[in-house]
mmCIF file of C-alpha atoms and ligand atoms in Angstrom:
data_model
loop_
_atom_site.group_PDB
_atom_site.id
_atom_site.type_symbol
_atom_site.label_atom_id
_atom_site.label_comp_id
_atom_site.label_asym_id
_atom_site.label_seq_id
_atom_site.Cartn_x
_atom_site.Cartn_y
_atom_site.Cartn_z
ATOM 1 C CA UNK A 1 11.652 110.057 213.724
ATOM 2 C CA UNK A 2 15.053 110.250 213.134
ATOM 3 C CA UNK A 3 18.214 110.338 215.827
ATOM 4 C CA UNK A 4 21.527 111.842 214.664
ATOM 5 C CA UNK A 5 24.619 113.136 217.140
ATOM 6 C CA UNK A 6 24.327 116.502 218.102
ATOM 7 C CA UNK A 7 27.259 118.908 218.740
ATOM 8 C CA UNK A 8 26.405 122.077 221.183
ATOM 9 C CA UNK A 9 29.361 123.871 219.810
ATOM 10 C CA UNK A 10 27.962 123.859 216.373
ATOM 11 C CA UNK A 11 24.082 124.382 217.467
ATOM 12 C CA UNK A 12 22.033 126.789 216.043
ATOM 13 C CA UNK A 13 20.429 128.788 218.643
ATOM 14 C CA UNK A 14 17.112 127.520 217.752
ATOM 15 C CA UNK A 15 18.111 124.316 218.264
ATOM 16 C CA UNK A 16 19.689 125.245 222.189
ATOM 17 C CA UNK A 17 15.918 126.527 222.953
ATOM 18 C CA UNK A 18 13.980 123.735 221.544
ATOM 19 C CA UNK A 19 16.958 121.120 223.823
ATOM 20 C CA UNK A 20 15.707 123.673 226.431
ATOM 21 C CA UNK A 21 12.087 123.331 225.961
ATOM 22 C CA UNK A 22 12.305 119.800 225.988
ATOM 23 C CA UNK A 23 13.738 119.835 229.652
ATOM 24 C CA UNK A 24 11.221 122.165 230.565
ATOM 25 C CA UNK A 25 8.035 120.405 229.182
ATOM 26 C CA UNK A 26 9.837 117.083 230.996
ATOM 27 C CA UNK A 27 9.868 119.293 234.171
ATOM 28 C CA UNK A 28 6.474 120.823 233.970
ATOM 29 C CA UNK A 29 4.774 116.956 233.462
ATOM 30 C CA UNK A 30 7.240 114.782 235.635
ATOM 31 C CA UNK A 31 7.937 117.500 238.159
ATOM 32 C CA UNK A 32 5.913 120.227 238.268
ATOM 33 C CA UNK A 33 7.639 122.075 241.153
ATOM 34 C CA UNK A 34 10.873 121.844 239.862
ATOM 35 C CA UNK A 35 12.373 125.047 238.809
ATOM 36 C CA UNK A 36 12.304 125.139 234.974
ATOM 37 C CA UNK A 37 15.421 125.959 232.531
ATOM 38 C CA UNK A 38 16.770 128.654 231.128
ATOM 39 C CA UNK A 39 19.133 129.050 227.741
ATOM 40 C CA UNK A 40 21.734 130.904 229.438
ATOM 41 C CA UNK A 41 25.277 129.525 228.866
ATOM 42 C CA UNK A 42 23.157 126.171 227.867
ATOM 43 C CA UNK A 43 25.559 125.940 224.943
ATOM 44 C CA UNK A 44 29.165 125.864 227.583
ATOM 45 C CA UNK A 45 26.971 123.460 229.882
ATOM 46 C CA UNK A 46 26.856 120.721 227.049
ATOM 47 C CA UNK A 47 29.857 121.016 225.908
ATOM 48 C CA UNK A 48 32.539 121.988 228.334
ATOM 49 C CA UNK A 49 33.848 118.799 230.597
ATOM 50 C CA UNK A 50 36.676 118.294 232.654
ATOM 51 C CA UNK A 51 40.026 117.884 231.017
ATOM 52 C CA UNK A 52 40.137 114.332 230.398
ATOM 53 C CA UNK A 53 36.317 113.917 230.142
ATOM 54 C CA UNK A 54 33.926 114.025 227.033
ATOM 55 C CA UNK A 55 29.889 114.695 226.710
ATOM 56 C CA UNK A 56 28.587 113.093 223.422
ATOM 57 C CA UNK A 57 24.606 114.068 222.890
ATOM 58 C CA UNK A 58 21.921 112.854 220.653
ATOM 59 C CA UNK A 59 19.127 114.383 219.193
ATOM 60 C CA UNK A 60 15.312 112.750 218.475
ATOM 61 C CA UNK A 61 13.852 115.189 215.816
ATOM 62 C CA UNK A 62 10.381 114.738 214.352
ATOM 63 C CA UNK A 63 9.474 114.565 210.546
ATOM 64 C CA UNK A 64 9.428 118.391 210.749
ATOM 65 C CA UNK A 65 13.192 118.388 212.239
ATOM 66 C CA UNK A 66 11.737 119.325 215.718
ATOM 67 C CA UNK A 67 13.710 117.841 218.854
ATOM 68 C CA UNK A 68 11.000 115.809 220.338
ATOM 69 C CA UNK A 69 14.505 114.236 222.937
ATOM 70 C CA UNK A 70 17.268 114.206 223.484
ATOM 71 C CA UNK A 71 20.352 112.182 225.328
ATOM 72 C CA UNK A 72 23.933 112.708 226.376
ATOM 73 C CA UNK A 73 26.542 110.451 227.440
ATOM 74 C CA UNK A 74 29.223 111.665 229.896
ATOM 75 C CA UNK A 75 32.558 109.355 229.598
ATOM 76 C CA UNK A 76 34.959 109.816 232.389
ATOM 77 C CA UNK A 77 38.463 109.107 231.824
ATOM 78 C CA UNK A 78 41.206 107.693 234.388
ATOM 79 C CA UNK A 79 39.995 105.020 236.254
ATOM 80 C CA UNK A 80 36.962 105.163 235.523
ATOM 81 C CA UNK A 81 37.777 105.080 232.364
ATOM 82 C CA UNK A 82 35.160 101.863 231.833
ATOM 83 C CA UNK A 83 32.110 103.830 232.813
ATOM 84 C CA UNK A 84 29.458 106.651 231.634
ATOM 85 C CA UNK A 85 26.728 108.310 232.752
ATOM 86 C CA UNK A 86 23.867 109.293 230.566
ATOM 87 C CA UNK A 87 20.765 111.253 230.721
ATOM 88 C CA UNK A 88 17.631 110.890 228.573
ATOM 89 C CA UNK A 89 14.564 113.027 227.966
ATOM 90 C CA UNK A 90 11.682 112.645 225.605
ATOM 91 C CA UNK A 91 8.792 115.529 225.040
ATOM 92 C CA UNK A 92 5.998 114.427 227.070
ATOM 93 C CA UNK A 93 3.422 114.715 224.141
ATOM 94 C CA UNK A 94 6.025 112.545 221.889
ATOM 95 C CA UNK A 95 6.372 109.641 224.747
ATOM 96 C CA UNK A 96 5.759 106.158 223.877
ATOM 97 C CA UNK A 97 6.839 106.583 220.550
ATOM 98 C CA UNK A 98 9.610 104.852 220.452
ATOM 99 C CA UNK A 99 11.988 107.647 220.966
ATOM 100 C CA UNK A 100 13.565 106.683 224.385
ATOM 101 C CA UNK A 101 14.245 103.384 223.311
ATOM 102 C CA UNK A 102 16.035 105.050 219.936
ATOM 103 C CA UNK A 103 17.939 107.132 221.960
ATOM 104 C CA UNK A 104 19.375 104.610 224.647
ATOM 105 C CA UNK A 105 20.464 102.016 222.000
ATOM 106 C CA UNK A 106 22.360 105.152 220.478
ATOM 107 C CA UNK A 107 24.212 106.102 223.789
ATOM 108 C CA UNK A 108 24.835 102.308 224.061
ATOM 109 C CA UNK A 109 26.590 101.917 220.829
ATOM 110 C CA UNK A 110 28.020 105.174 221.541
ATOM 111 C CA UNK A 111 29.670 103.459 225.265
ATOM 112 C CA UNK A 112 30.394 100.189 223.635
ATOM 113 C CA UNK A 113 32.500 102.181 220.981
ATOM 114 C CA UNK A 114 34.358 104.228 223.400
ATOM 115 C CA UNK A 115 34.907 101.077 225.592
ATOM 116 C CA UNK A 116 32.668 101.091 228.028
ATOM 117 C CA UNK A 117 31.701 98.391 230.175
ATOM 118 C CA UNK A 118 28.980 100.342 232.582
ATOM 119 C CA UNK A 119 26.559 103.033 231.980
ATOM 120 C CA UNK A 120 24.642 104.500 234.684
ATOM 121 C CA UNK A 121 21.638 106.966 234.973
ATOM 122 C CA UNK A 122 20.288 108.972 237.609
ATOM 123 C CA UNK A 123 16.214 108.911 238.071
ATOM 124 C CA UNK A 124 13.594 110.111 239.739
ATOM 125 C CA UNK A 125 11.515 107.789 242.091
ATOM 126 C CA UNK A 126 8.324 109.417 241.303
ATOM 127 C CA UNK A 127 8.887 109.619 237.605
ATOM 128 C CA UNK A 128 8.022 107.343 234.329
ATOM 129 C CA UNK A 129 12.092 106.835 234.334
ATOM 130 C CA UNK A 130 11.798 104.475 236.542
ATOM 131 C CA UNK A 131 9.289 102.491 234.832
ATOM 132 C CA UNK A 132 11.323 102.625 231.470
ATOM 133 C CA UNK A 133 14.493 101.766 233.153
ATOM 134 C CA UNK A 134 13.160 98.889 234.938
ATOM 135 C CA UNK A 135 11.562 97.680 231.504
ATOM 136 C CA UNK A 136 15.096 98.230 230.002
ATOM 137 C CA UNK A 137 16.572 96.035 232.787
ATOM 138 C CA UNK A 138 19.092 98.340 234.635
ATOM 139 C CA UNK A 139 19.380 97.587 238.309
ATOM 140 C CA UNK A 140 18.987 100.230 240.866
ATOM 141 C CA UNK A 141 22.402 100.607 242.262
ATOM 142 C CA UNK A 142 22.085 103.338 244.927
ATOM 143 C CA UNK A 143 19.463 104.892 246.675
ATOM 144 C CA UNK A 144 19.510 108.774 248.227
ATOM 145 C CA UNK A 145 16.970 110.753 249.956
ATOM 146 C CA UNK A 146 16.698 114.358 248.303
ATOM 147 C CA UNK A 147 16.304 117.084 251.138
ATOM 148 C CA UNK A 148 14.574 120.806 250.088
ATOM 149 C CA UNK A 149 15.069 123.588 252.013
ATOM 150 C CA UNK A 150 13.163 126.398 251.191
ATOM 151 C CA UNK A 151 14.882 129.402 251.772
ATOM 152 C CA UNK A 152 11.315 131.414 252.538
ATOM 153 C CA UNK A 153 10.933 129.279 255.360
ATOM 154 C CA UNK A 154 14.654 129.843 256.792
ATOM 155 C CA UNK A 155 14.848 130.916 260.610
ATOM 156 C CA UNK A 156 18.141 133.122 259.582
ATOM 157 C CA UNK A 157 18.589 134.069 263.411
ATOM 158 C CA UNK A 158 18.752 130.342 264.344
ATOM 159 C CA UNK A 159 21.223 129.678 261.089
ATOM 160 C CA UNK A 160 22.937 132.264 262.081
ATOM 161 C CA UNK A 161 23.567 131.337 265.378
ATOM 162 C CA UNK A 162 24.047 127.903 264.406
ATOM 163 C CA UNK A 163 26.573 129.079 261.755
ATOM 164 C CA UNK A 164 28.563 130.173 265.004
ATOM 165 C CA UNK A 165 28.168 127.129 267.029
ATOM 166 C CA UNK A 166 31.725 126.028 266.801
ATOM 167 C CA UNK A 167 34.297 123.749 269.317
ATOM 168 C CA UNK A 168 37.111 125.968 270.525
ATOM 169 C CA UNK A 169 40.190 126.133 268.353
ATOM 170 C CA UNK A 170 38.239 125.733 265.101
ATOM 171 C CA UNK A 171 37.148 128.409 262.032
ATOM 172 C CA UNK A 172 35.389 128.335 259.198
ATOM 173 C CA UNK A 173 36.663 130.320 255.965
ATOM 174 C CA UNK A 174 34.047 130.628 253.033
ATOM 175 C CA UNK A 175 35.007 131.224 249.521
ATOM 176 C CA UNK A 176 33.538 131.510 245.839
ATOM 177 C CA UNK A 177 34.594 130.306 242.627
ATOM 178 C CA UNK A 178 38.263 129.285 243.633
ATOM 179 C CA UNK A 179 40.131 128.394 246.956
ATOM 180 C CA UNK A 180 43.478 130.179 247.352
ATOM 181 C CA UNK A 181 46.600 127.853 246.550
ATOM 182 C CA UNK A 182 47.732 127.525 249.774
ATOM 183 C CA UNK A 183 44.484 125.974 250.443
ATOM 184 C CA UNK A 184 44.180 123.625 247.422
ATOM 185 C CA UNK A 185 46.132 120.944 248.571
ATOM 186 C CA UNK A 186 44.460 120.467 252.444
ATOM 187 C CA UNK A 187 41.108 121.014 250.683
ATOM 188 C CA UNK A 188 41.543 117.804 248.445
ATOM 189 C CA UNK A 189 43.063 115.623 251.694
ATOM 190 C CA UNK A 190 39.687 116.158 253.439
ATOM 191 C CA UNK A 191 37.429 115.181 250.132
ATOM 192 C CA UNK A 192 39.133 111.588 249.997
ATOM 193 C CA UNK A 193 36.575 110.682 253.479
ATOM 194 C CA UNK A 194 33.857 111.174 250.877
ATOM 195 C CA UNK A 195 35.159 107.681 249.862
ATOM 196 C CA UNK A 196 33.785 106.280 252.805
ATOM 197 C CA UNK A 197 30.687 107.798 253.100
ATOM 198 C CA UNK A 198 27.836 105.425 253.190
ATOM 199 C CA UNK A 199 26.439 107.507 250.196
ATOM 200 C CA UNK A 200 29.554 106.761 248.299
ATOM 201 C CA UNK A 201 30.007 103.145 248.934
ATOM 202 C CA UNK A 202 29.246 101.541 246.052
ATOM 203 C CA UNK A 203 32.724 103.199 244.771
ATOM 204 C CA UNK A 204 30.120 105.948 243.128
ATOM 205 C CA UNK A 205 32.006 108.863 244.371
ATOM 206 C CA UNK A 206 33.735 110.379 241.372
ATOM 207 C CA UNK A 207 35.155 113.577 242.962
ATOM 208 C CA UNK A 208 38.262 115.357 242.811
ATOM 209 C CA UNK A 209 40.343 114.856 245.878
ATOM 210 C CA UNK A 210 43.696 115.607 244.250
ATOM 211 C CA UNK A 211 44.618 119.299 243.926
ATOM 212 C CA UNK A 212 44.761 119.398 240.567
ATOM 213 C CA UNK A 213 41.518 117.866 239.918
ATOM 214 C CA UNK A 214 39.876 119.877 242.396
ATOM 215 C CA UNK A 215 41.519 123.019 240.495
ATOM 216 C CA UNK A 216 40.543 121.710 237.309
ATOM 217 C CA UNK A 217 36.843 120.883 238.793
ATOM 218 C CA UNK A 218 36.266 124.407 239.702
ATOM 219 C CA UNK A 219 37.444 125.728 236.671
ATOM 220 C CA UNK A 220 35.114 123.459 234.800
ATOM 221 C CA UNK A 221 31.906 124.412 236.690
ATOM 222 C CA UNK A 222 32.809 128.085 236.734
ATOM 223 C CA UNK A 223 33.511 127.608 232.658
ATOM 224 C CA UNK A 224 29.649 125.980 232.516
ATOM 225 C CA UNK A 225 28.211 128.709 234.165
ATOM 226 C CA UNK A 226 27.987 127.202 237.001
ATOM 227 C CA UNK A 227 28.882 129.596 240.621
ATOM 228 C CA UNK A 228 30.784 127.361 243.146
ATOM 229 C CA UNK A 229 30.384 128.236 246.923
ATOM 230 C CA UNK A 230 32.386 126.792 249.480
ATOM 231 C CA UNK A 231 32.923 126.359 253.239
ATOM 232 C CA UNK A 232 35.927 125.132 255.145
ATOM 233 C CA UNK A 233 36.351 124.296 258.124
ATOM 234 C CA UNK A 234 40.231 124.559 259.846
ATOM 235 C CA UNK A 235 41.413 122.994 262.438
ATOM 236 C CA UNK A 236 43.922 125.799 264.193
ATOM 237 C CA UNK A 237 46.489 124.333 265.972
ATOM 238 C CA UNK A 238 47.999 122.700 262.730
ATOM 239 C CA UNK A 239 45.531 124.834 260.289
ATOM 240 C CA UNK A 240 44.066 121.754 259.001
ATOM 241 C CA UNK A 241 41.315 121.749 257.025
ATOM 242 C CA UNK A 242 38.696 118.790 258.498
ATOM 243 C CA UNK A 243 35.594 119.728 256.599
ATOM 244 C CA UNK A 244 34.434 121.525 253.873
ATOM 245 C CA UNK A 245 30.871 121.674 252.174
ATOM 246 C CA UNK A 246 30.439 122.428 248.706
ATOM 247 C CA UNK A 247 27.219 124.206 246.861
ATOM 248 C CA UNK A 248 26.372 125.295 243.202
ATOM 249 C CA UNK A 249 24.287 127.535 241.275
ATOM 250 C CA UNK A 250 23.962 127.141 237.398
ATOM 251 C CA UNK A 251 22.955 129.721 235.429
ATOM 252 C CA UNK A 252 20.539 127.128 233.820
ATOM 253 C CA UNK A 253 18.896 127.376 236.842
ATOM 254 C CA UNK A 254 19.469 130.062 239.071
ATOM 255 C CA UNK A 255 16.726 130.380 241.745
ATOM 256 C CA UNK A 256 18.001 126.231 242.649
ATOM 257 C CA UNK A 257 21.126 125.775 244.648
ATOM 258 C CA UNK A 258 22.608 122.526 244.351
ATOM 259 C CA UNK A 259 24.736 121.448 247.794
ATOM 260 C CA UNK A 260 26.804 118.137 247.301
ATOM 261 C CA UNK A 261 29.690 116.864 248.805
ATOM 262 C CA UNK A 262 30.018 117.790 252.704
ATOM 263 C CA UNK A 263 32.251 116.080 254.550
ATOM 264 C CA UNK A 264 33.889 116.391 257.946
ATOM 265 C CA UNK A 265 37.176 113.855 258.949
ATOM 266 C CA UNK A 266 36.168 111.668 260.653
ATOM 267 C CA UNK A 267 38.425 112.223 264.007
ATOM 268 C CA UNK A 268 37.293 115.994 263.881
ATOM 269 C CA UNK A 269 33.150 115.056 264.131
ATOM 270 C CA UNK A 270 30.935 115.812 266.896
ATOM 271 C CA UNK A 271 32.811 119.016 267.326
ATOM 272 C CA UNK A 272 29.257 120.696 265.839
ATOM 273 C CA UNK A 273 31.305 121.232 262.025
ATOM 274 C CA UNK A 274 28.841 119.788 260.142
ATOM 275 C CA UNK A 275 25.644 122.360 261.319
ATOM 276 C CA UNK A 276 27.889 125.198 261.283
ATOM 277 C CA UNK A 277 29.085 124.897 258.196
ATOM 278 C CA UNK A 278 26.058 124.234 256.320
ATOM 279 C CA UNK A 279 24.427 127.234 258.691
ATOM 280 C CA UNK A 280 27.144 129.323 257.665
ATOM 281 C CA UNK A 281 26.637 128.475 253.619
ATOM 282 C CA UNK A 282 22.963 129.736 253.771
ATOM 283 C CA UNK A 283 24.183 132.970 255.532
ATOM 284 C CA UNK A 284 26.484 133.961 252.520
ATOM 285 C CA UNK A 285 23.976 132.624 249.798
ATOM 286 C CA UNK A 286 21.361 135.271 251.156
ATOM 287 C CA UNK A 287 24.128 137.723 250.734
ATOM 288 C CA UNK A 288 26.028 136.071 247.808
ATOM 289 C CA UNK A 289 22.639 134.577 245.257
ATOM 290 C CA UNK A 290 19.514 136.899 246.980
ATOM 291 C CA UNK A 291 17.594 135.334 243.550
ATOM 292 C CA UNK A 292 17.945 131.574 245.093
ATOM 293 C CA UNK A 293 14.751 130.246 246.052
ATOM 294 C CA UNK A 294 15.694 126.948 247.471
ATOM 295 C CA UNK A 295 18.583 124.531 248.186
ATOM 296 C CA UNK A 296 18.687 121.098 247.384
ATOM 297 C CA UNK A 297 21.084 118.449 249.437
ATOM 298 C CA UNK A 298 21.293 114.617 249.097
ATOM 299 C CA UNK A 299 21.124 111.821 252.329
ATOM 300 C CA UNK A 300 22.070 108.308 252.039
ATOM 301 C CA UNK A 301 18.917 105.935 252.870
ATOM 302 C CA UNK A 302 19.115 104.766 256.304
ATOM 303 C CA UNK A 303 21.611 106.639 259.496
ATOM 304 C CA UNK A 304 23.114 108.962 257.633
ATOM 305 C CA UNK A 305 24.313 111.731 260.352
ATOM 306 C CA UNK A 306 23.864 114.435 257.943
ATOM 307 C CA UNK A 307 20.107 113.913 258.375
ATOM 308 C CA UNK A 308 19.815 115.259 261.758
ATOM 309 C CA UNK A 309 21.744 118.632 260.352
ATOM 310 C CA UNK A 310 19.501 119.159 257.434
ATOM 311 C CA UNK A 311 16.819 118.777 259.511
ATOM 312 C CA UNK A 312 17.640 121.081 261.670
ATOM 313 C CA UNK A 313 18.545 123.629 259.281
ATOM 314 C CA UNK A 314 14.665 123.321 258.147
ATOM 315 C CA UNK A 315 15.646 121.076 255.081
ATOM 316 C CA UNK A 316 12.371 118.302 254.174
ATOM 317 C CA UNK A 317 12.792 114.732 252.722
ATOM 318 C CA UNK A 318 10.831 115.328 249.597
ATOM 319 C CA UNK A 319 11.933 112.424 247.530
ATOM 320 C CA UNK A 320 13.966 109.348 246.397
ATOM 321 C CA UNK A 321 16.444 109.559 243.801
ATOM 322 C CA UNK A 322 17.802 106.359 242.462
ATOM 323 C CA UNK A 323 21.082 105.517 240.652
ATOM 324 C CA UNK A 324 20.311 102.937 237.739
ATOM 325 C CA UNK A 325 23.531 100.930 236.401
ATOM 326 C CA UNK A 326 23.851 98.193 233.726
ATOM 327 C CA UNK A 327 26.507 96.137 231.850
ATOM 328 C CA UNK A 328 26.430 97.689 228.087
ATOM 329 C CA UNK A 329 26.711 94.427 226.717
ATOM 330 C CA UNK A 330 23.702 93.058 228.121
ATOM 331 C CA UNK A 331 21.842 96.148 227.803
ATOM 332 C CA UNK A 332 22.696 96.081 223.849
ATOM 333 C CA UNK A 333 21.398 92.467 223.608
ATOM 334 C CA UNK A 334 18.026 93.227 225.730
ATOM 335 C CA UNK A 335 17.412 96.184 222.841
ATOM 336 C CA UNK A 336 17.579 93.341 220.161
HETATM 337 C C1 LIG B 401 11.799 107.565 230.323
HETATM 338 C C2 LIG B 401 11.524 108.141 228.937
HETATM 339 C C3 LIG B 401 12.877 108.584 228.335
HETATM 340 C C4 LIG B 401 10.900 107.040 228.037
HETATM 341 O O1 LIG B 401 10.768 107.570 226.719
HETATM 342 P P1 LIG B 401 9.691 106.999 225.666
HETATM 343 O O2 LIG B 401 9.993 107.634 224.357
HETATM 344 O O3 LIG B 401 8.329 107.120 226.189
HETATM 345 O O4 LIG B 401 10.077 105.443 225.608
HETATM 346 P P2 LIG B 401 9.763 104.436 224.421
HETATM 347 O O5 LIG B 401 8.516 104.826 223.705
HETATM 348 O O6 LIG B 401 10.961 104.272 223.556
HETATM 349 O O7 LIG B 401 9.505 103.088 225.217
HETATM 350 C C5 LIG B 401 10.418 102.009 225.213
HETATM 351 C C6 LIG B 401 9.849 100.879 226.042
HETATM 352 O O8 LIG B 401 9.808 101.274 227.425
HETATM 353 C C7 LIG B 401 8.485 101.130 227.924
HETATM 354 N N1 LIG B 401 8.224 102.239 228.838
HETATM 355 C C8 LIG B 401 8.385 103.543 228.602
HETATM 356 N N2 LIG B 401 8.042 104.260 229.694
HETATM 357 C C9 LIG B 401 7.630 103.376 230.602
HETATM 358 C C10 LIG B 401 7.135 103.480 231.919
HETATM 359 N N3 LIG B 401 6.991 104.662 232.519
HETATM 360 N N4 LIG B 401 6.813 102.350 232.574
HETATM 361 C C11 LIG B 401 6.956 101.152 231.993
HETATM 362 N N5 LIG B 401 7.428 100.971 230.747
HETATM 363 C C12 LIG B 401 7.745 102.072 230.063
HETATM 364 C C13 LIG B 401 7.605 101.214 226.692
HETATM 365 O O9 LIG B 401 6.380 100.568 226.924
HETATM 366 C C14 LIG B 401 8.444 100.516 225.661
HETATM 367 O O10 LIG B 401 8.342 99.120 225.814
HETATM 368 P P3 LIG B 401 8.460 98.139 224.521
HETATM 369 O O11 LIG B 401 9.540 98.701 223.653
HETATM 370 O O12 LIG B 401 8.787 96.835 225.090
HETATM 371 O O13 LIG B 401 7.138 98.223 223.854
HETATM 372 C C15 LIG B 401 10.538 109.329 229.005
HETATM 373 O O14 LIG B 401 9.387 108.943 229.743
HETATM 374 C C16 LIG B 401 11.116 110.535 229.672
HETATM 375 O O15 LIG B 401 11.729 111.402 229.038
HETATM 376 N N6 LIG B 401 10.948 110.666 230.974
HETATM 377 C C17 LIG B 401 11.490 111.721 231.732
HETATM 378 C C18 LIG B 401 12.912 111.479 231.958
HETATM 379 C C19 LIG B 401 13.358 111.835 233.298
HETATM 380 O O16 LIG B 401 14.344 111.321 233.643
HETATM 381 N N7 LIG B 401 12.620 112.690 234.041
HETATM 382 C C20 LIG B 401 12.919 113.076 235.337
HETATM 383 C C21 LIG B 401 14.316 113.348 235.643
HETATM 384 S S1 LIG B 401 14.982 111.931 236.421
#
């Protein structure tokens, strides 16, 4: 076995499938009703970042030069200019071989190099991840409840009503793929209460709430191949915007829409925002993505108010998704 860097811009297309088969044979044994992956702009989702931002990947290839893994390391830059985020994946059939362990010590090298201090990986609860992380002696940082709604089982007259349910002297405004500019600016205001969100903190959230950014963060996904949808909600009398929900849908995956960061300021809540938004963003996906099979959404563990909205939208708790963090330095030591 043999690990080397691996540089999507320069791939050979054979090589994009066989990354791509390894995330689907992953899928198919560690969770099977997962939507699987497809090679479409595969290439622009490994390599494009946000300005500022750099992926590095590694490759596990056999003694025939097959990928049996593969890893990437995401380094953000400004302040958290001390941190990364990695994922790892090894061919189900090649597990046990050694090939996970070869792989972290190479992002590890890779993040003390660059200067990292922290590296942190997202995980399944229900898959061997969590075993090998534990083993490798990260510590489980945050903990998030991952909601499914299944849009066969939608009630679209009660969304739709719902999407409709608003307080007096409030509207919502839904857009795709860019906001207008003279929305830009009162978008980003509203993200920075995703700082407080219990979800958020640890100091986790690493989300654009400058208008630039948030320019710059669209651009990226739409750049990846990933569709942005978004829903604002104004406030009239000083056309404020006090909440705003945000949903994606890669072309890696198409049929699984991906709905992070909803937020409502806090002095505008209880006014019903929250349901009607998220009611209102499964109205114009049935319009918008009729190929979207389901929508996935994220709850912190315990009170989180959003729970009570997914729920009623028809979302189900389905599972636990865990962020794992560790110091590089001692991770480096504990791989000898
Ligand atoms: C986690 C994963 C990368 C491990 O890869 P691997 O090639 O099997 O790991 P290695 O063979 O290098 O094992 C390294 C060490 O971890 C241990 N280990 C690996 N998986 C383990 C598990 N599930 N539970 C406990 N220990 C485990 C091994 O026993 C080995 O210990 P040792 O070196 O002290 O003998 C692999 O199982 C995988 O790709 N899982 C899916 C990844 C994923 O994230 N899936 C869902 C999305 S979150």
């Amino acid at each position: 076995m043999q690990i080397t860097e691996f540089l999507p811009t320069k791939a050979s297309q054979s090589d994009l499938e066989q990354w791509r088969d390894v995330l689907n044979a992953m899928t198919a044994e560690d969770m099977p009703n997962e939507p699987r992956w497809t090679d479409d702009r595969l290439r622009e989702y490994l390599s494009i970042t946000m300005p500022g931002e750099r992926r590095l990947a590694f490759v596990a290839r056999d003694d025939d030069r097959r990928i049996i893994g593969h890893a990437n390391l995401l380094l953000f830059g400004g302040e958290f200019a001390d941190a990364g985020v990695f994922e790892i994946f090894v061919r189900p059939g090649q597990r046990g071989t050694g090939a996970g362990r070869g792989l972290l010590r190479a992002i590890a090298e890779r993040a003390r190099e660059e200067g990292r201090t922290t590296i942190g990986v997202e995980v399944i609860a229900t898959t061997p991840a969590v075993g090998f992380y534990d083993r490798m002696g990260f510590n489980r940082a945050v903990v998030e409840n991952r909601n499914l709604l299944a849009l066969t089982e939608v009630d679209w007259d009660a969304v739709g009503d719902l999407s409709g349910r608003l307080a007096a002297g409030y509207r919502l405004e839904y857009y795709t793929g860019h906001l207008p500019d003279d929305l830009v600016e009162r978008y980003a205001a509203t993200k920075v209460h995703l700082k407080a969100e219990p979800a958020y903190n640890t100091g986790a959230w690493r989300g654009s709430a400058d208008a630039q950014r948030l320019k710059d963060s669209l651009a990226t996904l739409a750049a990846r191949g990933m569709r942005s949808h978004l829903v604002v909600a104004i406030a009239e009398a000083k056309e404020m915007v006090v909440g705003l929900t945000e949903l994606v849908v890669a072309a890696q995956r198409p049929t699984r829409g991906d709905q992070y960061d909803t937020v409502v300021a806090p002095e505008h809540r209880s006014y019903g925002l929250g349901m009607a938004m998220k009611a209102r963003m499964l109205c114009e996906l049935r319009e918008a993505e009729p190929q979207l099979v389901d929508v996935q959404t994220w709850t912190a563990r315990e009170g989180d108010p959003m729970e009570h909205v997914d729920a009623a939208l028809g979302f189900r708790n389905d599972v636990q998704w865990y962020e794992y963090e560790t110091d590089v330095a001692g991770l480096l030591r504990r791989l000898g």
